[in-house]
Amino acid sequence: MVFAIALVIAIVATFVISAIASIIVRAVARRRDWAGILIRRARWPFRTVLLVGGTWIAIALAFPDAGWRPPVDHAFLIGMIAAGAWLVAQLFLFLADLGVSRYRMDVADNRVARRVHTQFQIVRRLVVVVIVILAVGAILLTFPGVRAVGASVLASAGIASIVAGLAAQSVLANMFAGIQIAFSEAIRVDDVVVVEGEWGRIREITLTYVVVVTWDERTVVLPCTYFTTKPFQNWTKYGSALIGSVELDVDWRISTDAMREELDRILEGEELFDGRTKVLQVTEATGGLVRVRVLVSAADSAALWDLRCLVREDLVEWIREQDAGALPQQRVLVGAEPADRTEAIERAVQRGATDAAAEPDRPVGEAPESRPATGSMPRAGLFSGTADGEQRASEFTQAIPVQRADEGDAGADGADEDRGAERPAEPDERAR
């Protein structure tokens, strides 16, 4: 009877104390969001600690000299250690959430936020693992037999650690790779990456694996060692802005000036275009076709994809509507007989004489009027024509500093040093 009354008192006291603590926290942080987070995180661990502790005290008061008390006390001690570890872990997770909440991910430039979120994901898992290990160790030390063999366990810890390391080599490698990823910032949460030929975003980084969600909402799970041993593309390492290309094969009769005007019309007022780069260049002219490459820039990879598709669709429609024959055509010149060839030459000569007669007379020795150059429109290339292009070119063509010889060298070595210092450094051909 006494035990039942004490147990009821312990349960009631648990909920009363928990409610009072909740009211105090809400009153202190009435205008703060963290109060609700703290209550949600620590409510049940705190109640568990109070309930286990209150029940233990009730049993101690009701049965002070009972013979079955030692094993019961041992069980309650284990329960208190487990509940205390749970409470400490939840308090740490609350502090971690409170710190991360200051860095928003739903802003345009969220590089710092992605770095903080990535590092906190790894750190919180490490701390929770450490708390669990310490709690398990404390529980084991409550058994007299474990304390007795503690010295021998410590003596053989070296050999045991070697055996355990060999047995769990892959697991440990992934764990260390996860820690390396978190603090080296090779990838961060919400980074846009290309792995195994798949384009996607980093959704989650753990101690052993990384979750990548592709553009078609598939989930790719890769071990952490993949990102430390294999090359991959990170499109948002230093920023989200990108440059993309659109290539079209057209006929030799295409007017590049008119095509540039059409590109200007397409990009004018387009929200997907960020205004940094807008280039149209002929990159190849072989095989009876002309290859035109259009470079455009956007604020992020998603906008760049849609912008490239938009430019490609509009240019294809424009080329299709051209009357001058801009669509690619295959030409075959069939060899003619000698007589037909002679007639063709005579017709060409007559046509040239007619054109010469139609031209106005000009003084002897005066050069003919120069024809307007092809592509009279101002041209903006990827590395020229604009301030951004010149800046981009300077990053690839900066002078390479010459390594000077030691000051103590003399004679021919000194002369070689002077000649080497006077000769300008050439840009790296591979960079070009």
Short mmCIF file of C-alpha atoms in Angstrom, two decimals:
data_model
loop_
_atom_site.label_atom_id
_atom_site.label_comp_id
_atom_site.label_asym_id
_atom_site.label_seq_id
_atom_site.Cartn_x
_atom_site.Cartn_y
_atom_site.Cartn_z
CA MET A 1 0.00 0.00 0.00
CA VAL A 2 2.77 2.35 0.93
CA PHE A 3 4.58 1.55 -2.34
CA ALA A 4 1.46 2.24 -4.41
CA ILE A 5 0.94 5.60 -2.75
CA ALA A 6 4.60 6.52 -3.26
CA LEU A 7 4.45 5.46 -6.92
CA VAL A 8 1.34 7.58 -7.56
CA ILE A 9 3.00 10.53 -5.87
CA ALA A 10 6.10 10.07 -8.03
CA ILE A 11 4.06 9.96 -11.26
CA VAL A 12 2.00 13.01 -10.33
CA ALA A 13 5.11 14.90 -9.25
CA THR A 14 6.75 14.06 -12.57
CA PHE A 15 3.99 15.61 -14.66
CA VAL A 16 3.60 18.58 -12.29
CA ILE A 17 7.30 19.41 -12.36
CA SER A 18 7.38 18.94 -16.14
CA ALA A 19 4.42 21.29 -16.61
CA ILE A 20 5.96 23.91 -14.31
CA ALA A 21 9.26 23.73 -16.20
CA SER A 22 7.42 24.10 -19.51
CA ILE A 23 5.55 27.17 -18.26
CA ILE A 24 8.77 28.74 -16.98
CA VAL A 25 10.55 28.18 -20.30
CA ARG A 26 7.65 29.65 -22.28
CA ALA A 27 7.49 32.66 -19.97
CA VAL A 28 11.21 33.35 -20.22
CA ALA A 29 11.24 33.04 -24.01
CA ARG A 30 7.75 34.30 -24.79
CA ARG A 31 8.82 36.05 -28.00
CA ARG A 32 11.41 33.51 -29.05
CA ASP A 33 10.92 30.50 -31.29
CA TRP A 34 13.48 28.39 -29.48
CA ALA A 35 11.18 27.80 -26.48
CA GLY A 36 8.90 25.56 -28.49
CA ILE A 37 11.89 23.71 -29.96
CA LEU A 38 13.36 23.12 -26.48
CA ILE A 39 10.06 21.83 -25.09
CA ARG A 40 9.55 19.55 -28.07
CA ARG A 41 13.07 18.16 -27.81
CA ALA A 42 13.44 17.74 -24.05
CA ARG A 43 9.89 17.05 -22.86
CA TRP A 44 9.92 13.24 -22.87
CA PRO A 45 13.58 12.75 -21.81
CA PHE A 46 13.02 15.14 -18.89
CA ARG A 47 9.83 13.34 -17.87
CA THR A 48 11.61 9.99 -18.10
CA VAL A 49 14.40 11.18 -15.80
CA LEU A 50 11.86 12.49 -13.28
CA LEU A 51 9.74 9.33 -13.44
CA VAL A 52 12.66 6.93 -13.03
CA GLY A 53 14.18 9.02 -10.26
CA GLY A 54 10.86 9.48 -8.45
CA THR A 55 10.02 5.78 -8.63
CA TRP A 56 13.47 4.89 -7.34
CA ILE A 57 13.04 7.25 -4.40
CA ALA A 58 9.56 5.87 -3.70
CA ILE A 59 10.89 2.30 -3.53
CA ALA A 60 13.75 3.38 -1.28
CA LEU A 61 11.32 5.06 1.13
CA ALA A 62 8.76 2.26 1.08
CA PHE A 63 11.18 -0.66 1.43
CA PRO A 64 14.33 0.60 3.11
CA ASP A 65 15.61 -2.80 4.30
CA ALA A 66 14.19 -5.26 1.74
CA GLY A 67 16.50 -8.04 0.59
CA TRP A 68 15.59 -7.64 -3.06
CA ARG A 69 16.67 -3.98 -3.12
CA PRO A 70 20.22 -4.38 -4.58
CA PRO A 71 19.20 -5.79 -7.99
CA VAL A 72 16.29 -3.33 -8.20
CA ASP A 73 18.58 -0.43 -7.35
CA HIS A 74 20.98 -1.65 -10.04
CA ALA A 75 18.18 -1.69 -12.61
CA PHE A 76 17.09 1.83 -11.69
CA LEU A 77 20.70 3.02 -11.89
CA ILE A 78 20.93 1.68 -15.43
CA GLY A 79 17.62 3.39 -16.25
CA MET A 80 18.85 6.70 -14.85
CA ILE A 81 22.05 6.50 -16.91
CA ALA A 82 20.09 5.76 -20.09
CA ALA A 83 17.51 8.49 -19.42
CA GLY A 84 20.23 11.00 -18.55
CA ALA A 85 22.12 10.21 -21.77
CA TRP A 86 18.87 10.66 -23.72
CA LEU A 87 18.28 14.05 -22.07
CA VAL A 88 21.86 15.23 -22.71
CA ALA A 89 21.67 14.16 -26.36
CA GLN A 90 18.37 16.00 -26.87
CA LEU A 91 19.73 19.15 -25.22
CA PHE A 92 22.73 19.06 -27.54
CA LEU A 93 20.50 18.57 -30.58
CA PHE A 94 18.44 21.55 -29.43
CA LEU A 95 21.56 23.71 -29.24
CA ALA A 96 22.64 22.47 -32.68
CA ASP A 97 19.24 23.28 -34.18
CA LEU A 98 19.32 26.69 -32.54
CA GLY A 99 22.71 27.46 -34.06
CA VAL A 100 21.81 26.19 -37.53
CA SER A 101 18.52 28.10 -37.60
CA ARG A 102 20.47 31.35 -37.88
CA TYR A 103 21.67 30.34 -41.36
CA ARG A 104 18.82 30.24 -43.86
CA MET A 105 18.91 27.95 -46.87
CA ASP A 106 16.08 29.65 -48.78
CA VAL A 107 18.10 32.66 -49.92
CA ALA A 108 19.88 33.30 -53.21
CA ASP A 109 23.46 33.23 -51.87
CA ASN A 110 23.47 30.45 -49.26
CA ARG A 111 27.05 29.21 -49.48
CA VAL A 112 27.79 29.95 -45.81
CA ALA A 113 24.49 28.37 -44.76
CA ARG A 114 25.23 25.22 -46.77
CA ARG A 115 28.67 24.95 -45.19
CA VAL A 116 27.29 25.35 -41.66
CA HIS A 117 24.46 22.87 -42.24
CA THR A 118 26.90 20.30 -43.64
CA GLN A 119 29.33 20.59 -40.74
CA PHE A 120 26.57 20.49 -38.13
CA GLN A 121 25.10 17.34 -39.68
CA ILE A 122 28.41 15.54 -39.16
CA VAL A 123 29.17 17.04 -35.74
CA ARG A 124 25.76 16.25 -34.28
CA ARG A 125 26.06 12.61 -35.36
CA LEU A 126 29.55 12.37 -33.87
CA VAL A 127 28.43 13.85 -30.56
CA VAL A 128 25.41 11.56 -30.34
CA VAL A 129 27.63 8.55 -31.03
CA VAL A 130 30.05 9.68 -28.30
CA ILE A 131 27.18 10.13 -25.81
CA VAL A 132 25.86 6.65 -26.59
CA ILE A 133 29.32 5.11 -26.18
CA LEU A 134 29.84 6.86 -22.85
CA ALA A 135 26.41 5.78 -21.63
CA VAL A 136 27.04 2.16 -22.62
CA GLY A 137 30.44 2.29 -20.91
CA ALA A 138 28.93 3.73 -17.75
CA ILE A 139 26.25 1.03 -17.72
CA LEU A 140 28.84 -1.72 -18.16
CA LEU A 141 30.94 -0.32 -15.33
CA THR A 142 28.01 -0.78 -12.95
CA PHE A 143 28.58 -4.55 -13.15
CA PRO A 144 31.30 -5.76 -10.73
CA GLY A 145 32.58 -8.34 -13.20
CA VAL A 146 33.23 -5.70 -15.85
CA ARG A 147 35.19 -3.54 -13.42
CA ALA A 148 37.32 -6.56 -12.48
CA VAL A 149 38.34 -7.28 -16.04
CA GLY A 150 38.84 -3.60 -16.87
CA ALA A 151 42.59 -3.73 -16.34
CA SER A 152 43.06 -6.73 -18.62
CA VAL A 153 40.86 -5.12 -21.27
CA LEU A 154 42.97 -1.97 -21.20
CA ALA A 155 46.14 -4.05 -21.42
CA SER A 156 44.92 -5.80 -24.55
CA ALA A 157 43.38 -2.67 -26.07
CA GLY A 158 46.24 -2.26 -28.54
CA ILE A 159 45.83 -5.68 -30.12
CA ALA A 160 42.04 -5.43 -29.98
CA SER A 161 42.06 -2.05 -31.74
CA ILE A 162 44.24 -3.43 -34.54
CA VAL A 163 41.95 -6.41 -35.05
CA ALA A 164 38.85 -4.21 -34.92
CA GLY A 165 40.41 -1.75 -37.35
CA LEU A 166 41.16 -4.49 -39.87
CA ALA A 167 37.70 -5.97 -39.49
CA ALA A 168 35.91 -2.64 -39.90
CA GLN A 169 38.29 -1.05 -42.38
CA SER A 170 35.63 -0.02 -44.89
CA VAL A 171 33.34 1.37 -42.19
CA LEU A 172 36.13 3.40 -40.61
CA ALA A 173 37.26 4.63 -44.02
CA ASN A 174 33.77 5.93 -44.73
CA MET A 175 33.56 7.58 -41.31
CA PHE A 176 36.86 9.41 -41.75
CA ALA A 177 35.85 10.34 -45.29
CA GLY A 178 32.61 11.81 -43.94
CA ILE A 179 34.53 13.91 -41.43
CA GLN A 180 36.93 15.01 -44.17
CA ILE A 181 34.04 16.03 -46.44
CA ALA A 182 32.39 18.05 -43.69
CA PHE A 183 35.42 20.17 -42.87
CA SER A 184 37.16 20.31 -46.28
CA GLU A 185 33.98 21.72 -47.90
CA ALA A 186 34.46 19.67 -51.04
CA ILE A 187 30.68 19.27 -51.05
CA ARG A 188 27.96 20.82 -48.94
CA VAL A 189 24.28 20.25 -48.41
CA ASP A 190 22.27 21.61 -51.37
CA ASP A 191 25.32 21.68 -53.68
CA VAL A 192 24.68 20.92 -57.35
CA VAL A 193 26.96 18.06 -58.44
CA VAL A 194 27.47 15.68 -61.34
CA VAL A 195 28.34 12.16 -60.15
CA GLU A 196 28.31 8.97 -62.18
CA GLY A 197 26.92 10.98 -65.08
CA GLU A 198 23.92 12.10 -62.98
CA TRP A 199 23.06 15.75 -62.30
CA GLY A 200 21.51 16.42 -58.91
CA ARG A 201 21.66 18.12 -55.51
CA ILE A 202 23.23 16.97 -52.26
CA ARG A 203 20.31 16.17 -49.97
CA GLU A 204 22.10 14.64 -46.97
CA ILE A 205 25.66 13.99 -45.77
CA THR A 206 26.21 11.40 -43.05
CA LEU A 207 29.30 9.79 -41.57
CA THR A 208 29.17 6.89 -44.04
CA TYR A 209 27.19 7.93 -47.13
CA VAL A 210 25.97 10.90 -49.18
CA VAL A 211 22.46 11.19 -50.64
CA VAL A 212 22.12 12.86 -54.06
CA VAL A 213 18.66 13.62 -55.50
CA THR A 214 18.80 13.78 -59.30
CA TRP A 215 16.85 16.16 -61.54
CA ASP A 216 14.17 13.50 -62.15
CA GLU A 217 13.73 12.96 -58.37
CA ARG A 218 15.67 9.70 -58.19
CA THR A 219 17.83 9.14 -55.12
CA VAL A 220 21.46 8.14 -55.55
CA VAL A 221 23.27 6.95 -52.41
CA LEU A 222 27.07 7.01 -52.59
CA PRO A 223 29.67 6.12 -49.93
CA CYS A 224 31.66 9.00 -48.52
CA THR A 225 34.86 7.50 -49.92
CA TYR A 226 33.51 8.14 -53.44
CA PHE A 227 33.93 11.89 -52.96
CA THR A 228 37.48 11.53 -51.59
CA THR A 229 38.81 9.06 -54.16
CA LYS A 230 37.03 9.87 -57.45
CA PRO A 231 36.67 13.09 -59.47
CA PHE A 232 33.27 14.73 -59.63
CA GLN A 233 31.79 18.07 -60.66
CA ASN A 234 30.58 20.61 -58.11
CA TRP A 235 28.73 23.40 -59.88
CA THR A 236 28.16 25.50 -56.76
CA LYS A 237 31.54 25.31 -55.03
CA TYR A 238 32.22 29.07 -55.27
CA GLY A 239 28.86 30.29 -56.61
CA SER A 240 25.74 29.20 -58.39
CA ALA A 241 26.09 31.32 -61.57
CA LEU A 242 26.98 29.30 -64.68
CA ILE A 243 27.60 29.67 -68.42
CA GLY A 244 25.96 27.24 -70.85
CA SER A 245 26.28 26.63 -74.58
CA VAL A 246 23.87 25.97 -77.44
CA GLU A 247 25.33 24.59 -80.70
CA LEU A 248 23.57 24.63 -84.08
CA ASP A 249 24.68 23.33 -87.49
CA VAL A 250 23.53 25.72 -90.24
CA ASP A 251 24.22 26.40 -93.91
CA TRP A 252 27.10 28.51 -95.22
CA ARG A 253 24.63 31.18 -96.34
CA ILE A 254 23.53 31.99 -92.81
CA SER A 255 23.88 35.62 -91.74
CA THR A 256 25.65 35.72 -88.39
CA ASP A 257 24.73 39.38 -87.93
CA ALA A 258 21.05 38.60 -88.34
CA MET A 259 21.45 35.64 -86.01
CA ARG A 260 23.03 37.91 -83.37
CA GLU A 261 20.13 40.32 -83.72
CA GLU A 262 17.72 37.44 -83.17
CA LEU A 263 19.68 36.34 -80.09
CA ASP A 264 19.44 39.88 -78.69
CA ARG A 265 15.70 39.83 -79.29
CA ILE A 266 15.33 36.46 -77.52
CA LEU A 267 17.30 37.51 -74.44
CA GLU A 268 15.85 41.00 -74.15
CA GLY A 269 13.73 41.11 -71.02
CA GLU A 270 14.15 37.38 -70.37
CA GLU A 271 14.04 36.68 -66.62
CA LEU A 272 16.17 33.54 -66.90
CA PHE A 273 19.08 35.51 -68.39
CA ASP A 274 21.27 37.27 -65.80
CA GLY A 275 22.96 39.59 -68.31
CA ARG A 276 26.56 38.50 -67.68
CA THR A 277 27.44 36.60 -70.87
CA LYS A 278 25.83 36.68 -74.32
CA VAL A 279 28.06 35.40 -77.13
CA LEU A 280 27.39 34.02 -80.63
CA GLN A 281 30.43 32.67 -82.51
CA VAL A 282 31.17 30.38 -85.45
CA THR A 283 33.34 27.62 -83.99
CA GLU A 284 33.60 25.25 -86.99
CA ALA A 285 33.15 25.46 -90.77
CA THR A 286 33.84 21.98 -92.12
CA GLY A 287 31.96 19.20 -93.85
CA GLY A 288 29.69 21.55 -95.77
CA LEU A 289 28.18 23.01 -92.58
CA VAL A 290 28.81 25.94 -90.28
CA ARG A 291 28.63 25.30 -86.53
CA VAL A 292 27.37 28.23 -84.48
CA ARG A 293 27.85 28.23 -80.72
CA VAL A 294 25.78 30.46 -78.45
CA LEU A 295 26.94 31.11 -74.88
CA VAL A 296 24.51 32.45 -72.29
CA SER A 297 24.66 32.79 -68.52
CA ALA A 298 22.14 32.31 -65.74
CA ALA A 299 21.96 32.64 -61.98
CA ASP A 300 21.88 28.89 -61.30
CA SER A 301 21.89 25.52 -63.04
CA ALA A 302 18.11 25.15 -63.17
CA ALA A 303 17.63 28.56 -64.80
CA LEU A 304 20.52 27.84 -67.17
CA TRP A 305 18.91 24.62 -68.40
CA ASP A 306 15.61 26.33 -69.16
CA LEU A 307 17.42 29.27 -70.78
CA ARG A 308 19.43 27.00 -73.08
CA CYS A 309 16.28 25.18 -74.15
CA LEU A 310 14.53 28.51 -74.79
CA VAL A 311 17.38 29.88 -76.91
CA ARG A 312 17.66 26.63 -78.87
CA GLU A 313 13.93 26.49 -79.61
CA ASP A 314 13.68 30.12 -80.73
CA LEU A 315 16.79 29.96 -82.92
CA VAL A 316 15.61 26.75 -84.57
CA GLU A 317 12.28 28.42 -85.32
CA TRP A 318 14.07 31.49 -86.70
CA ILE A 319 16.37 29.41 -88.91
CA ARG A 320 13.43 27.44 -90.25
CA GLU A 321 11.66 30.64 -91.29
CA GLN A 322 14.63 32.11 -93.18
CA ASP A 323 14.13 32.43 -96.96
CA ALA A 324 17.85 32.67 -97.73
CA GLY A 325 18.41 28.97 -97.12
CA ALA A 326 19.84 28.86 -93.62
CA LEU A 327 18.91 25.21 -93.13
CA PRO A 328 21.84 22.80 -93.62
CA GLN A 329 22.22 21.56 -97.19
CA GLN A 330 24.52 19.00 -98.77
CA ARG A 331 26.08 20.13 -102.07
CA VAL A 332 27.54 17.80 -104.68
CA LEU A 333 29.62 19.19 -107.60
CA VAL A 334 29.50 16.76 -110.52
CA GLY A 335 32.46 16.97 -112.92
CA ALA A 336 31.56 18.42 -116.38
CA GLU A 337 32.92 17.55 -119.82
CA PRO A 338 35.73 19.74 -121.23
CA ALA A 339 33.37 21.42 -123.73
CA ASP A 340 30.89 22.27 -120.99
CA ARG A 341 33.72 23.54 -118.83
CA THR A 342 34.89 25.89 -121.63
CA GLU A 343 31.39 27.28 -122.06
CA ALA A 344 31.12 27.92 -118.33
CA ILE A 345 34.42 29.83 -118.39
CA GLU A 346 33.28 31.96 -121.33
CA ARG A 347 30.02 32.81 -119.56
CA ALA A 348 31.95 33.84 -116.47
CA VAL A 349 34.23 36.09 -118.55
CA GLN A 350 31.27 37.74 -120.23
CA ARG A 351 29.58 38.28 -116.88
CA GLY A 352 32.73 39.90 -115.55
CA ALA A 353 32.98 42.23 -118.55
CA THR A 354 29.36 43.29 -118.12
CA ASP A 355 29.94 44.07 -114.43
CA ALA A 356 33.06 46.07 -115.28
CA ALA A 357 31.16 48.16 -117.85
CA ALA A 358 28.46 48.92 -115.34
CA GLU A 359 30.94 50.33 -112.80
CA PRO A 360 31.68 54.12 -112.95
CA ASP A 361 35.04 55.22 -114.29
CA ARG A 362 37.73 55.93 -111.75
CA PRO A 363 41.22 57.41 -112.17
CA VAL A 364 44.03 55.08 -113.06
CA GLY A 365 45.80 53.77 -110.02
CA GLU A 366 42.93 54.49 -107.66
CA ALA A 367 41.93 51.51 -105.56
CA PRO A 368 38.36 50.27 -105.82
CA GLU A 369 35.97 51.11 -103.06
CA SER A 370 36.32 48.74 -100.15
CA ARG A 371 33.38 46.51 -99.47
CA PRO A 372 31.91 46.41 -96.01
CA ALA A 373 33.47 43.69 -93.89
CA THR A 374 31.45 40.60 -93.20
CA GLY A 375 29.79 40.83 -89.80
CA SER A 376 29.79 44.60 -89.41
CA MET A 377 27.98 44.40 -86.07
CA PRO A 378 30.01 44.85 -82.89
CA ARG A 379 31.16 41.43 -81.80
CA ALA A 380 31.37 40.24 -78.23
CA GLY A 381 33.39 37.07 -77.71
CA LEU A 382 33.81 34.92 -74.66
CA PHE A 383 37.27 36.43 -74.03
CA SER A 384 36.97 39.79 -75.83
CA GLY A 385 34.60 42.59 -76.74
CA THR A 386 33.24 43.20 -73.23
CA ALA A 387 34.62 44.05 -69.82
CA ASP A 388 33.64 40.62 -68.50
CA GLY A 389 35.31 38.95 -71.47
CA GLU A 390 38.56 40.87 -70.97
CA GLN A 391 38.53 39.98 -67.27
CA ARG A 392 37.92 36.34 -68.14
CA ALA A 393 40.80 36.39 -70.62
CA SER A 394 43.18 37.94 -68.09
CA GLU A 395 42.63 34.96 -65.78
CA PHE A 396 44.03 32.66 -68.48
CA THR A 397 46.80 34.89 -69.86
CA GLN A 398 48.48 36.32 -66.79
CA ALA A 399 52.27 36.25 -66.84
CA ILE A 400 53.89 33.30 -65.12
CA PRO A 401 56.60 34.41 -62.66
CA VAL A 402 60.10 33.16 -63.54
CA GLN A 403 61.92 31.22 -60.85
CA ARG A 404 65.19 33.07 -60.20
CA ALA A 405 68.45 31.36 -59.40
CA ASP A 406 70.05 31.59 -55.96
CA GLU A 407 71.77 34.85 -55.12
CA GLY A 408 75.03 33.03 -54.51
CA ASP A 409 75.36 31.72 -58.09
CA ALA A 410 77.86 33.57 -60.31
CA GLY A 411 79.44 33.47 -63.76
CA ALA A 412 77.44 31.76 -66.42
CA ASP A 413 74.67 30.97 -63.98
CA GLY A 414 74.29 34.67 -63.22
CA ALA A 415 74.17 35.52 -66.91
CA ASP A 416 71.56 32.89 -67.49
CA GLU A 417 69.57 34.33 -64.62
CA ASP A 418 69.67 37.83 -66.15
CA ARG A 419 68.58 36.56 -69.52
CA GLY A 420 65.81 34.52 -67.92
CA ALA A 421 64.61 37.50 -65.91
CA GLU A 422 64.53 39.78 -68.97
CA ARG A 423 62.61 37.31 -71.13
CA PRO A 424 58.83 37.70 -70.61
CA ALA A 425 56.99 34.66 -69.41
CA GLU A 426 54.73 32.94 -71.92
CA PRO A 427 51.19 32.01 -70.98
CA ASP A 428 50.42 28.40 -70.35
CA GLU A 429 49.37 26.82 -73.64
CA ARG A 430 47.13 24.33 -71.87
CA ALA A 431 45.17 27.19 -70.32
CA ARG A 432 44.54 28.52 -73.81
#
